Short mmCIF file of C-alpha atoms in Angstrom, two decimals:
data_model
loop_
_atom_site.label_atom_id
_atom_site.label_comp_id
_atom_site.label_asym_id
_atom_site.label_seq_id
_atom_site.Cartn_x
_atom_site.Cartn_y
_atom_site.Cartn_z
CA UNK A 67 63.78 88.19 173.27
CA UNK A 68 66.70 88.64 170.89
CA UNK A 69 70.18 88.94 171.31
CA UNK A 70 73.33 88.55 169.14
CA UNK A 71 75.26 85.64 169.66
CA UNK A 72 78.86 85.67 168.16
CA UNK A 73 76.94 87.74 165.22
CA UNK A 74 74.06 85.85 164.60
CA UNK A 75 70.76 86.62 166.18
CA UNK A 76 69.25 84.08 168.93
CA UNK A 77 66.04 83.78 170.69
CA UNK A 78 66.23 83.49 174.07
CA UNK A 79 64.14 83.71 177.17
CA UNK A 80 67.24 83.45 179.60
CA UNK A 81 67.09 86.78 182.00
CA UNK A 82 71.00 86.66 183.03
CA UNK A 83 74.19 85.58 181.03
CA UNK A 84 74.57 82.13 182.94
CA UNK A 85 71.25 80.87 182.01
CA UNK A 86 71.58 82.05 178.55
CA UNK A 87 74.94 80.20 178.07
CA UNK A 88 73.25 76.93 179.53
CA UNK A 89 70.04 77.66 177.19
CA UNK A 90 72.69 77.95 174.01
CA UNK A 91 74.61 75.21 174.41
CA UNK A 92 77.72 76.27 176.01
CA UNK A 93 77.08 74.22 179.21
CA UNK A 94 80.11 72.85 180.74
CA UNK A 95 82.35 74.95 177.97
CA UNK A 96 85.36 76.72 178.69
CA UNK A 97 84.59 80.06 177.23
CA UNK A 98 84.85 83.50 177.92
CA UNK A 99 82.38 85.92 177.44
CA UNK A 100 81.95 89.49 176.74
CA UNK A 101 78.28 91.17 177.24
CA UNK A 102 78.19 94.75 174.79
CA UNK A 103 81.86 94.41 174.30
CA UNK A 104 82.67 94.50 177.97
CA UNK A 105 84.26 91.38 179.55
CA UNK A 106 82.41 89.73 181.96
CA UNK A 107 84.18 86.96 184.51
CA UNK A 108 82.59 83.74 185.23
CA UNK A 109 82.16 84.84 188.37
CA UNK A 110 79.55 87.85 186.90
CA UNK A 111 77.78 85.95 184.68
CA UNK A 112 74.83 85.55 186.93
CA UNK A 113 74.55 88.93 187.65
CA UNK A 114 74.86 90.17 184.11
CA UNK A 115 70.97 90.69 183.05
CA UNK A 116 70.04 90.37 179.14
CA UNK A 117 68.04 92.68 177.24
CA UNK A 118 66.67 92.96 174.04
CA UNK A 119 69.49 93.57 171.41
CA UNK A 120 72.57 92.88 173.33
CA UNK A 121 75.68 91.51 171.85
CA UNK A 122 77.19 88.58 173.39
CA UNK A 123 80.37 87.27 172.56
CA UNK A 124 81.54 83.65 173.22
CA UNK A 125 84.94 82.83 172.58
CA UNK A 126 87.01 80.10 173.05
CA UNK A 127 90.66 78.72 172.80
CA UNK A 128 91.79 78.17 169.44
CA UNK A 129 95.29 78.06 167.41
CA UNK A 130 97.03 81.40 167.00
CA UNK A 131 100.44 82.56 166.41
CA UNK B 296 118.21 79.93 181.25
CA UNK B 297 116.27 82.68 179.77
CA UNK B 298 114.11 84.63 182.53
CA UNK B 299 110.80 86.33 181.20
CA UNK B 300 108.65 87.93 184.01
CA UNK B 301 109.47 85.34 186.64
CA UNK B 302 109.61 82.13 184.56
CA UNK B 303 113.01 80.54 183.61
CA UNK B 304 113.04 79.20 180.11
CA UNK B 305 115.83 76.65 178.66
CA UNK B 306 114.13 76.69 175.04
CA UNK B 307 115.02 79.76 173.09
CA UNK B 308 112.09 78.89 170.89
CA UNK B 309 108.64 79.75 171.20
CA UNK B 310 106.62 78.30 168.52
CA UNK B 311 102.45 79.27 167.08
CA UNK B 312 99.73 76.82 167.27
CA UNK B 313 97.99 77.96 163.61
CA UNK B 314 98.04 76.81 160.18
CA UNK B 315 99.51 73.03 161.00
CA UNK B 316 97.74 70.29 158.70
CA UNK B 317 96.55 68.55 161.30
CA UNK B 318 96.20 68.73 165.09
CA UNK B 319 98.34 65.47 165.32
CA UNK B 320 100.93 67.26 163.35
CA UNK B 321 100.82 70.15 165.41
CA UNK B 322 101.71 68.23 168.68
CA UNK B 323 104.42 66.55 166.96
CA UNK B 324 106.01 69.80 165.69
CA UNK B 325 105.35 71.19 169.36
CA UNK B 326 107.55 68.12 171.12
CA UNK B 327 110.01 68.28 168.02
CA UNK B 328 110.82 72.06 168.55
CA UNK B 329 111.51 71.59 172.37
CA UNK B 330 109.71 74.72 173.02
CA UNK B 331 108.39 75.31 176.65
CA UNK B 332 105.88 77.95 175.20
CA UNK B 333 103.30 77.83 172.65
CA UNK B 334 101.11 81.18 171.51
CA UNK B 335 97.39 80.45 171.42
CA UNK B 336 94.44 82.52 170.60
CA UNK B 337 90.55 83.25 170.96
CA UNK B 338 87.82 82.73 168.69
CA UNK B 339 84.24 83.11 168.50
CA UNK B 340 83.05 79.29 169.97
CA UNK B 341 79.90 77.57 168.29
CA UNK B 342 78.20 75.74 170.77
CA UNK B 343 77.43 72.71 168.22
CA UNK B 344 81.26 72.41 166.83
CA UNK B 345 83.01 73.17 170.37
CA UNK B 346 85.92 73.18 168.22
CA UNK B 347 87.95 75.30 171.01
CA UNK B 348 87.14 72.69 173.54
CA UNK B 349 89.36 69.99 171.29
CA UNK B 350 91.94 72.42 170.87
CA UNK B 351 92.37 73.25 174.03
CA UNK B 352 92.36 69.84 175.72
CA UNK B 353 95.32 69.26 172.80
CA UNK B 354 97.56 71.81 174.12
CA UNK B 355 96.86 70.86 177.89
CA UNK B 356 98.03 67.61 177.32
CA UNK B 357 101.30 68.69 175.69
CA UNK B 358 102.55 70.12 179.02
CA UNK B 359 103.91 73.77 177.41
CA UNK B 360 103.35 77.20 178.98
CA UNK B 361 100.72 79.13 176.82
CA UNK B 362 101.10 82.43 175.75
CA UNK B 363 97.79 83.93 174.88
CA UNK B 364 97.79 86.66 172.02
CA UNK B 365 95.26 89.17 171.05
CA UNK B 366 95.79 88.73 167.41
CA UNK B 367 93.34 90.41 165.22
CA UNK B 368 93.09 93.56 167.57
CA UNK B 369 92.87 96.80 166.03
CA UNK B 370 91.90 98.92 168.47
CA UNK B 371 93.02 99.50 172.64
CA UNK B 372 89.63 98.49 173.40
CA UNK B 373 89.66 95.22 171.67
CA UNK B 374 93.16 94.18 172.63
CA UNK B 375 92.26 94.76 176.31
CA UNK B 376 89.16 93.33 176.56
CA UNK B 377 90.43 89.99 174.71
CA UNK B 378 93.36 89.94 177.10
CA UNK B 379 91.01 89.81 179.97
CA UNK B 380 88.77 87.14 178.23
CA UNK B 381 92.40 85.07 177.53
CA UNK B 382 93.19 85.45 181.08
CA UNK B 383 90.08 83.90 182.23
CA UNK B 384 90.04 80.89 179.54
CA UNK B 385 93.97 80.17 179.93
CA UNK B 386 94.35 81.02 183.57
CA UNK B 387 97.65 82.90 182.72
CA UNK B 388 98.54 86.72 183.20
CA UNK B 389 100.94 86.42 180.09
CA UNK B 390 99.57 88.27 176.96
CA UNK B 391 101.35 88.63 173.91
CA UNK B 392 99.99 92.02 172.91
CA UNK B 393 99.15 92.71 169.05
CA UNK B 394 97.27 95.96 168.18
CA UNK B 395 97.58 95.88 164.62
CA UNK B 396 97.79 99.28 162.63
CA UNK B 397 97.96 97.93 159.09
CA UNK B 398 96.65 95.26 157.09
CA UNK B 399 98.76 94.83 154.34
CA UNK B 400 101.94 94.59 156.83
CA UNK B 401 100.24 93.64 159.74
CA UNK B 402 102.76 96.28 161.52
CA UNK B 403 101.85 97.30 164.91
CA UNK B 404 100.06 100.25 165.92
CA UNK B 405 102.43 101.18 168.42
CA UNK B 406 100.41 104.14 169.65
CA UNK B 407 97.51 101.75 170.56
CA UNK B 408 100.21 99.29 171.96
CA UNK B 409 101.68 101.48 174.37
CA UNK B 410 98.80 102.50 175.97
CA UNK B 411 96.83 99.05 176.10
CA UNK B 412 100.28 97.88 177.39
CA UNK B 413 99.82 100.51 180.10
CA UNK B 414 96.42 99.66 180.93
CA UNK B 415 97.00 95.84 181.14
CA UNK B 416 100.39 96.28 183.00
CA UNK B 417 98.27 98.09 185.64
CA UNK B 418 95.81 95.09 185.69
CA UNK B 419 98.44 92.50 186.52
CA UNK B 420 98.84 91.42 183.19
CA UNK B 421 102.40 90.30 182.31
CA UNK B 422 102.83 91.53 178.73
CA UNK B 423 104.78 90.47 175.88
CA UNK B 424 104.37 93.35 173.34
CA UNK B 425 104.54 93.03 169.44
CA UNK B 426 106.60 95.91 168.49
CA UNK B 427 108.99 97.18 165.80
CA UNK B 428 112.58 97.83 166.24
CA UNK B 429 111.72 101.56 167.46
CA UNK B 430 113.54 102.62 170.25
CA UNK B 431 111.37 105.10 171.60
CA UNK B 432 108.60 102.88 171.11
CA UNK B 433 110.60 100.30 173.38
CA UNK B 434 111.43 102.86 175.65
CA UNK B 435 107.83 104.03 176.16
CA UNK B 436 106.61 100.03 176.45
CA UNK B 437 108.98 99.78 179.31
CA UNK B 438 107.88 102.77 181.07
CA UNK B 439 104.51 101.24 180.61
CA UNK B 440 105.27 98.24 182.44
CA UNK B 441 106.42 95.60 179.77
CA UNK B 442 109.64 93.69 180.73
CA UNK B 443 109.98 91.86 177.69
CA UNK B 444 109.83 93.36 174.20
CA UNK B 445 109.07 91.25 170.89
CA UNK B 446 110.22 93.17 168.05
CA UNK B 447 109.66 92.20 164.43
CA UNK B 448 111.92 90.79 162.32
CA UNK B 449 109.68 91.02 159.13
CA UNK B 450 105.86 91.13 158.32
CA UNK B 451 104.02 88.30 160.18
CA UNK B 452 104.19 85.28 157.53
CA UNK B 453 106.46 87.04 154.96
CA UNK B 454 109.43 84.42 155.97
CA UNK B 455 111.93 87.34 155.00
CA UNK B 456 114.09 87.19 157.84
CA UNK B 457 115.47 90.05 159.86
CA UNK B 458 114.58 93.12 157.80
CA UNK B 459 116.28 95.79 159.38
CA UNK B 460 119.37 94.54 160.73
CA UNK B 461 120.50 98.06 161.85
CA UNK B 462 117.68 98.90 163.59
CA UNK B 463 117.61 95.26 165.61
CA UNK B 464 121.35 95.97 166.48
CA UNK B 465 120.54 99.16 167.87
CA UNK B 466 117.63 97.89 169.90
CA UNK B 467 119.69 95.07 171.24
CA UNK B 468 122.74 97.34 172.25
CA UNK B 469 120.26 100.10 173.43
CA UNK B 470 118.64 97.75 175.94
CA UNK B 471 121.08 95.15 176.92
CA UNK B 472 119.18 93.73 179.85
CA UNK B 473 115.83 93.70 178.57
CA UNK B 474 114.60 90.05 177.12
CA UNK B 475 114.00 90.37 173.39
CA UNK B 476 112.19 87.91 171.73
CA UNK B 477 112.23 88.33 167.56
CA UNK B 478 108.64 87.64 166.95
CA UNK B 479 107.51 87.40 163.16
CA UNK B 480 109.16 87.24 159.90
CA UNK B 481 111.25 84.09 160.37
CA UNK B 482 111.53 82.21 157.34
CA UNK B 483 114.15 79.68 157.73
CA UNK B 484 116.15 78.37 160.55
CA UNK B 485 119.27 80.09 159.52
CA UNK B 486 117.20 83.25 160.24
CA UNK B 487 116.37 81.87 163.79
CA UNK B 488 120.43 81.16 164.28
CA UNK B 489 121.07 84.68 163.14
CA UNK B 490 119.00 86.40 165.69
CA UNK B 491 120.57 84.33 168.69
CA UNK B 492 123.90 85.18 167.19
CA UNK B 493 122.85 88.79 167.32
CA UNK B 494 122.26 88.67 170.84
CA UNK B 495 118.57 88.29 170.77
CA UNK B 496 117.45 85.94 173.62
CA UNK B 497 114.72 83.98 171.56
CA UNK B 498 112.12 83.86 168.70
CA UNK B 499 108.78 83.10 168.00
CA UNK B 500 108.20 80.82 164.92
CA UNK B 501 104.67 79.62 163.37
CA UNK B 502 104.08 79.72 159.74
CA UNK B 503 107.78 78.82 158.98
CA UNK B 504 107.11 75.44 160.69
CA UNK B 505 103.73 75.03 160.48
CA UNK B 506 103.41 75.50 156.27
CA UNK B 507 106.55 73.69 155.81
CA UNK B 508 106.32 70.51 153.86
CA UNK B 509 107.39 68.53 156.55
CA UNK B 510 106.60 70.40 159.67
CA UNK B 511 107.81 68.03 162.52
CA UNK B 512 110.98 68.08 160.57
CA UNK B 513 111.35 71.75 160.10
CA UNK B 514 110.33 72.14 163.66
CA UNK B 515 113.36 70.01 164.86
CA UNK B 516 115.56 71.92 162.55
CA UNK B 517 114.67 75.42 164.38
CA UNK B 518 115.47 73.67 167.64
CA UNK B 519 118.90 73.19 166.35
CA UNK B 520 119.16 76.87 165.10
CA UNK B 521 118.36 78.23 168.03
CA UNK B 522 121.05 75.86 169.78
CA UNK B 523 123.63 76.76 167.35
CA UNK B 524 122.78 80.64 167.72
CA UNK B 525 122.93 80.93 171.46
CA UNK B 526 126.44 78.63 171.59
CA UNK B 527 127.70 80.98 168.92
CA UNK B 528 126.64 84.09 170.72
CA UNK B 529 128.17 82.67 173.89
CA UNK B 530 131.31 82.02 172.45
CA UNK B 531 132.01 85.26 170.82
CA UNK B 532 131.63 85.80 166.99
CA UNK B 533 134.17 87.46 165.26
CA UNK B 534 133.77 90.96 163.57
CA UNK B 535 133.61 90.90 159.76
CA UNK B 536 136.11 92.62 158.03
CA UNK B 537 136.43 94.21 154.44
CA UNK B 538 139.78 92.64 153.64
CA UNK B 539 140.97 89.07 153.87
CA UNK B 540 143.12 88.13 156.43
CA UNK B 541 145.37 84.97 155.85
CA UNK B 542 144.50 82.13 157.96
CA UNK B 543 147.15 79.88 157.40
CA UNK B 544 150.28 81.43 158.58
CA UNK B 545 152.53 83.86 156.49
CA UNK B 546 155.62 83.40 158.28
CA UNK B 547 157.69 80.15 157.14
CA UNK B 548 156.08 80.40 153.65
CA UNK B 549 158.62 78.90 151.16
CA UNK B 550 159.69 80.70 148.05
CA UNK B 551 159.05 79.13 145.15
CA UNK B 552 158.89 81.26 142.14
#
């Protein structure tokens, strides 16, 4: 299925958010996630099932003022 | 000591981490500023570049507290979600809450700000709201659970200093016991010193240091300015007058004409 990851369409076979992050190359990274605009904490990623067309945001620390 | 929420800070300078010429200069500027708090943000991470991971390692090595922001958020929902994500990544309940209402001035949307502050305070966040000098908004932010306020000096990155002195003085006078941090618009160290002289508790600087020709030297200059401003405030500045008052005693002046 296709999901939108940080604004770009990606093909993934992962059924849940935790698996998707691993498959997309974020394994071991310090990131925060939001699925369809809702924050998904680390502890809930395995329970967050993915569906066609889902919007996933993967955010990391960045410079800020 | 400045007490914000349950944390005591010696330094009256908070420093942003954005727009430095290099990570090395950022690190050196943070050390030169003697700050204990730096602001950070969250942005989309590319799994290939992993830029955020390197930045976060750099910040952790500096040994300072981080104040995550919600920069770029234009509505309550965005700001609340960003704050939740920041709390997990940065491991702190502190959040510099920005809800931007207008893009030319980056003026806060104070209506959204109050609403987001209430939601986040109820969720256990310790909110540092980026606001204007408006007394009514300040009152509502405090009622929403904020225990520190961050009024702007001037639009973000403008370097214009304290634009509305009357309004800022009124804010200081009206809330004598609330920690007030001037956030945004400071351009040169004299602006920072002025803020401390007026009784503000601290200043948050980013562009004025990061975009200076020599950011490290400018960071040191700001460190000196806030120390001087605080010392002057504690020393009790004289009140300005409209007419001259001779500083040399008049009694005993010779008559030589």
